[in-house]
């Protein structure tokens, strides 16, 4: 089966769907590893034990997985539909604009996932969130908070991927690659470079923003009868070399596991799409 024989739309949508499924299959279990590590504030448990616990009950980690795949498929499709030359010229700006502009759509599967994790079924989440005035108001308020963060996340992830792509083999002639080593092999090599590289950037950015959020939460007004914590005290409790390095490492592992297969499918869809586009234009 030669994917380049399909239409460009089929290649982009099919590639996005495949990327969403495979990246979640590899990324979701390691996301549980990240959460377990982040919850271990005193670094009392070795990372190896957290990793073993992650795979002891993998089914629990996939709660809300259908919604997560839907969100990833949407985000991946949106990136692939931005013209390649525009992504190459403005990799970070284009992805920031896509993330913010389409956040109302991207937030729908996210709300479904959060509700599913909270114990509701998908129909119950839809009914309570989108079919009541209070629920829909909450969705709109949540989207306003979600939009800047989603734009920043897409800029760090897909923006860095698009920035690296022409530098790691993304500008080769698609027909020559297809006739030579093959698109899967060529794009696989690209993904092995881009996956860890993007993960390092994305992990550092995410760790900074999450640390700021944690500090802000720690500085909230104390309840009656409790002493108000100073900024220095909150900073000391939040940022320790051991805890920060462990959180970075676990998040980096999760991002590598999710991004590498994701980029492989995306790079391949780009290459197959070029061949299909040339055929359709002839």
CSV table of C-alpha atoms in Angstrom, one decimal:
chain,number,residue,atom,x,y,z
A,1,UNK,CA,0.0,0.0,0.0
A,2,UNK,CA,1.4,3.4,-1.1
A,3,UNK,CA,-0.1,6.2,1.0
A,4,UNK,CA,1.0,8.8,-1.6
A,5,UNK,CA,-1.8,7.4,-3.9
A,6,UNK,CA,-4.5,8.8,-1.6
A,7,UNK,CA,-5.7,12.4,-1.7
A,8,UNK,CA,-3.9,15.1,0.3
A,9,UNK,CA,-6.9,15.5,2.6
A,10,UNK,CA,-6.9,11.7,3.3
A,11,UNK,CA,-3.2,11.7,4.0
A,12,UNK,CA,-3.4,14.6,6.4
A,13,UNK,CA,-6.4,13.4,8.3
A,14,UNK,CA,-5.3,9.8,8.3
A,15,UNK,CA,-1.8,10.7,9.3
A,16,UNK,CA,-3.1,12.9,12.1
A,17,UNK,CA,-5.4,10.1,13.3
A,18,UNK,CA,-2.6,7.6,13.3
A,19,UNK,CA,-0.3,10.0,15.0
A,20,UNK,CA,-2.8,10.7,17.8
A,21,UNK,CA,-3.4,7.0,18.5
A,22,UNK,CA,0.2,5.9,18.6
A,23,UNK,CA,1.5,8.9,20.5
A,24,UNK,CA,-1.2,8.4,23.2
A,25,UNK,CA,-0.5,4.6,23.4
A,26,UNK,CA,3.1,5.4,24.2
A,27,UNK,CA,2.7,8.7,26.0
A,28,UNK,CA,-0.3,8.1,28.4
A,29,UNK,CA,1.5,5.4,30.6
A,30,UNK,CA,4.5,7.7,31.0
A,31,UNK,CA,2.2,10.6,31.8
A,32,UNK,CA,1.1,8.6,34.9
A,33,UNK,CA,4.8,8.2,35.7
A,34,UNK,CA,5.2,12.0,35.5
A,35,UNK,CA,2.2,12.5,37.9
A,36,UNK,CA,3.5,10.0,40.4
A,37,UNK,CA,6.9,11.7,40.4
A,38,UNK,CA,5.3,15.2,40.8
A,39,UNK,CA,3.2,14.0,43.7
A,40,UNK,CA,6.3,12.7,45.6
A,41,UNK,CA,7.2,16.1,47.0
A,42,UNK,CA,9.8,14.8,49.4
A,43,UNK,CA,11.5,12.5,46.8
A,44,UNK,CA,10.9,9.5,49.2
A,45,UNK,CA,10.4,6.9,46.4
A,46,UNK,CA,13.0,6.1,43.8
A,47,UNK,CA,12.1,6.9,40.2
A,48,UNK,CA,12.4,3.2,39.3
A,49,UNK,CA,9.6,2.4,41.8
A,50,UNK,CA,7.4,5.1,40.3
A,51,UNK,CA,8.0,3.6,36.8
A,52,UNK,CA,7.2,0.1,38.1
A,53,UNK,CA,4.0,1.4,39.6
A,54,UNK,CA,3.1,3.0,36.4
A,55,UNK,CA,3.0,-0.3,34.5
A,56,UNK,CA,1.4,-2.3,37.3
A,57,UNK,CA,-2.1,-1.1,36.4
A,58,UNK,CA,-1.8,0.5,32.9
A,59,UNK,CA,-5.5,0.4,32.3
A,60,UNK,CA,-6.1,3.1,34.9
A,61,UNK,CA,-3.8,5.5,33.1
A,62,UNK,CA,-6.0,5.3,29.9
A,63,UNK,CA,-9.2,6.7,31.6
A,64,UNK,CA,-10.3,9.5,29.2
A,65,UNK,CA,-8.0,8.2,26.5
A,66,UNK,CA,-10.6,8.5,23.7
A,67,UNK,CA,-11.0,12.2,24.4
A,68,UNK,CA,-7.2,12.6,24.6
A,69,UNK,CA,-6.8,10.9,21.2
A,70,UNK,CA,-9.5,13.2,19.8
A,71,UNK,CA,-7.7,16.3,21.0
A,72,UNK,CA,-4.4,15.2,19.7
A,73,UNK,CA,-5.9,14.3,16.3
A,74,UNK,CA,-7.4,17.8,16.1
A,75,UNK,CA,-4.2,19.6,17.0
A,76,UNK,CA,-2.2,17.5,14.6
A,77,UNK,CA,-4.6,18.0,11.7
A,78,UNK,CA,-4.6,21.8,12.3
A,79,UNK,CA,-0.8,21.8,12.2
A,80,UNK,CA,-0.7,19.7,9.0
A,81,UNK,CA,-3.2,22.0,7.3
A,82,UNK,CA,-1.1,25.1,7.8
A,83,UNK,CA,0.9,25.4,4.5
A,84,UNK,CA,4.4,24.0,4.8
A,85,UNK,CA,6.1,27.2,3.5
A,86,UNK,CA,4.2,29.3,6.1
A,87,UNK,CA,5.2,26.9,8.9
A,88,UNK,CA,8.8,27.0,7.8
A,89,UNK,CA,8.8,30.9,7.7
A,90,UNK,CA,6.9,31.4,10.9
A,91,UNK,CA,7.1,28.2,12.9
A,92,UNK,CA,6.4,29.6,16.4
A,93,UNK,CA,3.9,32.4,15.4
A,94,UNK,CA,1.8,30.1,13.2
A,95,UNK,CA,1.4,27.5,15.9
A,96,UNK,CA,0.7,30.0,18.6
A,97,UNK,CA,-2.1,31.5,16.4
A,98,UNK,CA,-3.5,28.0,15.7
A,99,UNK,CA,-3.5,27.1,19.4
A,100,UNK,CA,-5.2,30.3,20.6
A,101,UNK,CA,-7.6,30.6,17.6
A,102,UNK,CA,-8.9,27.1,17.8
A,103,UNK,CA,-8.8,26.7,21.6
A,104,UNK,CA,-12.7,26.7,21.8
A,105,UNK,CA,-12.6,23.5,19.6
A,106,UNK,CA,-9.6,21.9,21.2
A,107,UNK,CA,-11.1,22.5,24.7
A,108,UNK,CA,-14.1,20.3,23.9
A,109,UNK,CA,-12.2,16.9,24.1
A,110,UNK,CA,-10.2,18.3,27.0
A,111,UNK,CA,-13.5,19.0,29.0
A,112,UNK,CA,-14.7,15.5,28.1
A,113,UNK,CA,-11.4,14.0,29.3
A,114,UNK,CA,-11.6,15.9,32.6
A,115,UNK,CA,-15.2,14.8,33.2
A,116,UNK,CA,-14.3,11.2,32.4
A,117,UNK,CA,-11.4,11.3,34.9
A,118,UNK,CA,-13.9,12.7,37.4
A,119,UNK,CA,-16.1,9.6,37.1
A,120,UNK,CA,-18.7,10.8,34.6
A,121,UNK,CA,-19.5,9.1,31.3
A,122,UNK,CA,-19.1,11.0,28.1
A,123,UNK,CA,-22.8,11.6,27.6
A,124,UNK,CA,-23.1,12.9,31.2
A,125,UNK,CA,-20.2,15.3,30.6
A,126,UNK,CA,-21.8,16.5,27.3
A,127,UNK,CA,-25.1,17.1,29.1
A,128,UNK,CA,-23.8,18.9,32.1
A,129,UNK,CA,-21.2,21.0,30.2
A,130,UNK,CA,-22.8,21.9,26.9
A,131,UNK,CA,-26.6,21.5,27.5
A,132,UNK,CA,-27.0,23.7,30.5
A,133,UNK,CA,-26.4,27.5,30.8
A,134,UNK,CA,-24.3,27.1,33.9
A,135,UNK,CA,-22.2,24.4,32.3
A,136,UNK,CA,-21.7,26.2,29.1
A,137,UNK,CA,-20.7,29.4,30.9
A,138,UNK,CA,-18.1,27.4,32.8
A,139,UNK,CA,-16.8,25.9,29.5
A,140,UNK,CA,-16.4,29.5,28.1
A,141,UNK,CA,-14.6,30.7,31.2
A,142,UNK,CA,-12.4,27.6,31.2
A,143,UNK,CA,-11.6,28.2,27.5
A,144,UNK,CA,-10.5,31.8,28.2
A,145,UNK,CA,-8.0,30.4,30.7
A,146,UNK,CA,-7.0,27.5,28.5
A,147,UNK,CA,-6.4,29.5,25.3
A,148,UNK,CA,-3.1,31.2,26.1
A,149,UNK,CA,-1.7,28.0,27.6
A,150,UNK,CA,-2.7,25.9,24.6
A,151,UNK,CA,-1.2,28.5,22.2
A,152,UNK,CA,2.1,28.4,24.2
A,153,UNK,CA,2.1,24.6,24.3
A,154,UNK,CA,1.6,24.3,20.6
A,155,UNK,CA,4.3,26.9,20.0
A,156,UNK,CA,6.8,25.0,22.1
A,157,UNK,CA,5.9,21.6,20.7
A,158,UNK,CA,4.8,21.9,17.1
A,159,UNK,CA,6.6,25.3,16.7
A,160,UNK,CA,9.9,23.7,17.6
A,161,UNK,CA,9.2,20.7,15.4
A,162,UNK,CA,8.5,23.0,12.4
A,163,UNK,CA,11.6,25.0,13.2
A,164,UNK,CA,13.8,21.9,13.2
A,165,UNK,CA,12.1,20.2,10.2
A,166,UNK,CA,14.0,21.9,7.4
A,167,UNK,CA,17.3,21.4,9.3
A,168,UNK,CA,17.0,17.7,9.8
A,169,UNK,CA,16.0,16.5,6.4
A,170,UNK,CA,12.6,18.0,5.9
A,171,UNK,CA,13.5,19.8,2.6
A,172,UNK,CA,14.5,16.8,0.6
A,173,UNK,CA,12.7,16.0,-2.7
A,174,UNK,CA,9.7,13.8,-1.7
A,175,UNK,CA,9.8,11.8,-4.9
A,176,UNK,CA,13.6,11.1,-4.6
A,177,UNK,CA,13.1,10.0,-0.9
A,178,UNK,CA,10.2,7.8,-1.9
A,179,UNK,CA,12.2,6.1,-4.6
A,180,UNK,CA,15.3,5.8,-2.5
A,181,UNK,CA,15.5,4.9,1.2
A,182,UNK,CA,11.7,5.3,1.5
A,183,UNK,CA,9.7,7.9,3.3
A,184,UNK,CA,9.1,5.8,6.5
A,185,UNK,CA,12.9,5.3,7.0
A,186,UNK,CA,13.8,8.9,6.2
A,187,UNK,CA,11.1,10.4,8.4
A,188,UNK,CA,11.8,7.9,11.1
A,189,UNK,CA,15.4,9.2,11.3
A,190,UNK,CA,14.0,12.8,11.4
A,191,UNK,CA,11.7,11.8,14.3
A,192,UNK,CA,14.5,10.3,16.3
A,193,UNK,CA,16.2,13.7,16.2
A,194,UNK,CA,13.2,15.9,16.7
A,195,UNK,CA,11.5,13.8,19.4
A,196,UNK,CA,14.1,14.3,22.1
A,197,UNK,CA,15.1,17.8,20.9
A,198,UNK,CA,11.5,19.1,21.1
A,199,UNK,CA,11.0,17.2,24.4
A,200,UNK,CA,13.9,19.1,26.0
A,201,UNK,CA,12.4,22.5,25.0
A,202,UNK,CA,8.8,21.6,25.8
A,203,UNK,CA,9.8,20.0,29.1
A,204,UNK,CA,11.7,23.0,30.3
A,205,UNK,CA,9.0,25.4,29.3
A,206,UNK,CA,6.3,23.3,30.9
A,207,UNK,CA,8.3,22.9,34.1
A,208,UNK,CA,8.8,26.7,34.4
A,209,UNK,CA,5.1,27.5,33.9
A,210,UNK,CA,4.0,24.7,36.3
A,211,UNK,CA,6.5,25.9,38.9
A,212,UNK,CA,5.1,29.4,38.7
A,213,UNK,CA,1.6,28.1,39.0
A,214,UNK,CA,2.6,26.1,42.1
A,215,UNK,CA,4.2,29.1,43.7
A,216,UNK,CA,1.1,31.2,43.0
A,217,UNK,CA,-1.1,28.6,44.6
A,218,UNK,CA,1.2,28.5,47.7
A,219,UNK,CA,0.9,32.3,48.1
A,220,UNK,CA,-2.9,32.3,48.3
A,221,UNK,CA,-4.4,33.9,51.4
A,222,UNK,CA,-4.2,31.5,54.4
A,223,UNK,CA,-7.3,30.1,56.0
A,224,UNK,CA,-8.5,31.5,59.3
A,225,UNK,CA,-6.1,30.4,62.1
A,226,UNK,CA,-3.3,29.5,59.7
A,227,UNK,CA,-0.1,31.5,59.2
A,228,UNK,CA,0.4,33.2,55.9
A,229,UNK,CA,3.5,31.7,54.1
A,230,UNK,CA,6.1,34.2,52.9
A,231,UNK,CA,7.4,34.1,49.3
A,232,UNK,CA,10.7,32.8,50.4
A,233,UNK,CA,9.1,30.0,52.4
A,234,UNK,CA,6.9,29.0,49.4
A,235,UNK,CA,9.9,29.2,47.1
A,236,UNK,CA,12.0,27.0,49.4
A,237,UNK,CA,9.3,24.4,49.7
A,238,UNK,CA,8.5,24.3,46.0
A,239,UNK,CA,11.9,24.5,44.3
A,240,UNK,CA,14.5,22.0,45.5
A,241,UNK,CA,17.2,20.6,43.2
A,242,UNK,CA,16.3,17.0,43.7
A,243,UNK,CA,12.5,17.5,43.2
A,244,UNK,CA,12.9,19.8,40.2
A,245,UNK,CA,15.4,17.5,38.4
A,246,UNK,CA,13.2,14.4,39.0
A,247,UNK,CA,10.1,16.3,37.7
A,248,UNK,CA,12.1,17.4,34.6
A,249,UNK,CA,13.4,13.9,34.0
A,250,UNK,CA,10.0,12.2,34.3
A,251,UNK,CA,8.3,14.8,32.1
A,252,UNK,CA,11.1,14.6,29.5
A,253,UNK,CA,10.7,10.8,29.3
A,254,UNK,CA,6.9,11.2,28.8
A,255,UNK,CA,7.4,13.8,26.1
A,256,UNK,CA,10.0,11.7,24.2
A,257,UNK,CA,7.7,8.7,24.3
A,258,UNK,CA,4.7,10.8,23.0
A,259,UNK,CA,6.5,13.1,20.6
A,260,UNK,CA,8.8,10.7,18.7
A,261,UNK,CA,6.1,8.5,17.1
A,262,UNK,CA,3.8,11.6,16.7
A,263,UNK,CA,6.5,13.4,14.7
A,264,UNK,CA,7.2,10.3,12.6
A,265,UNK,CA,3.6,10.2,11.4
A,266,UNK,CA,3.5,13.9,10.9
A,267,UNK,CA,6.7,14.1,8.9
A,268,UNK,CA,5.6,11.1,6.8
A,269,UNK,CA,2.2,12.8,6.2
A,270,UNK,CA,4.0,15.9,5.0
A,271,UNK,CA,6.2,13.9,2.6
A,272,UNK,CA,3.4,11.7,1.2
A,273,UNK,CA,1.2,14.9,1.0
A,274,UNK,CA,3.7,16.6,-1.3
A,275,UNK,CA,3.7,13.7,-3.7
A,276,UNK,CA,-0.1,13.6,-3.7
A,277,UNK,CA,-0.3,17.4,-4.1
A,278,UNK,CA,2.0,17.3,-7.1
A,279,UNK,CA,-0.1,14.5,-8.7
A,280,UNK,CA,-3.3,16.4,-8.1
A,281,UNK,CA,-1.9,19.6,-9.6
A,282,UNK,CA,-0.6,17.9,-12.7
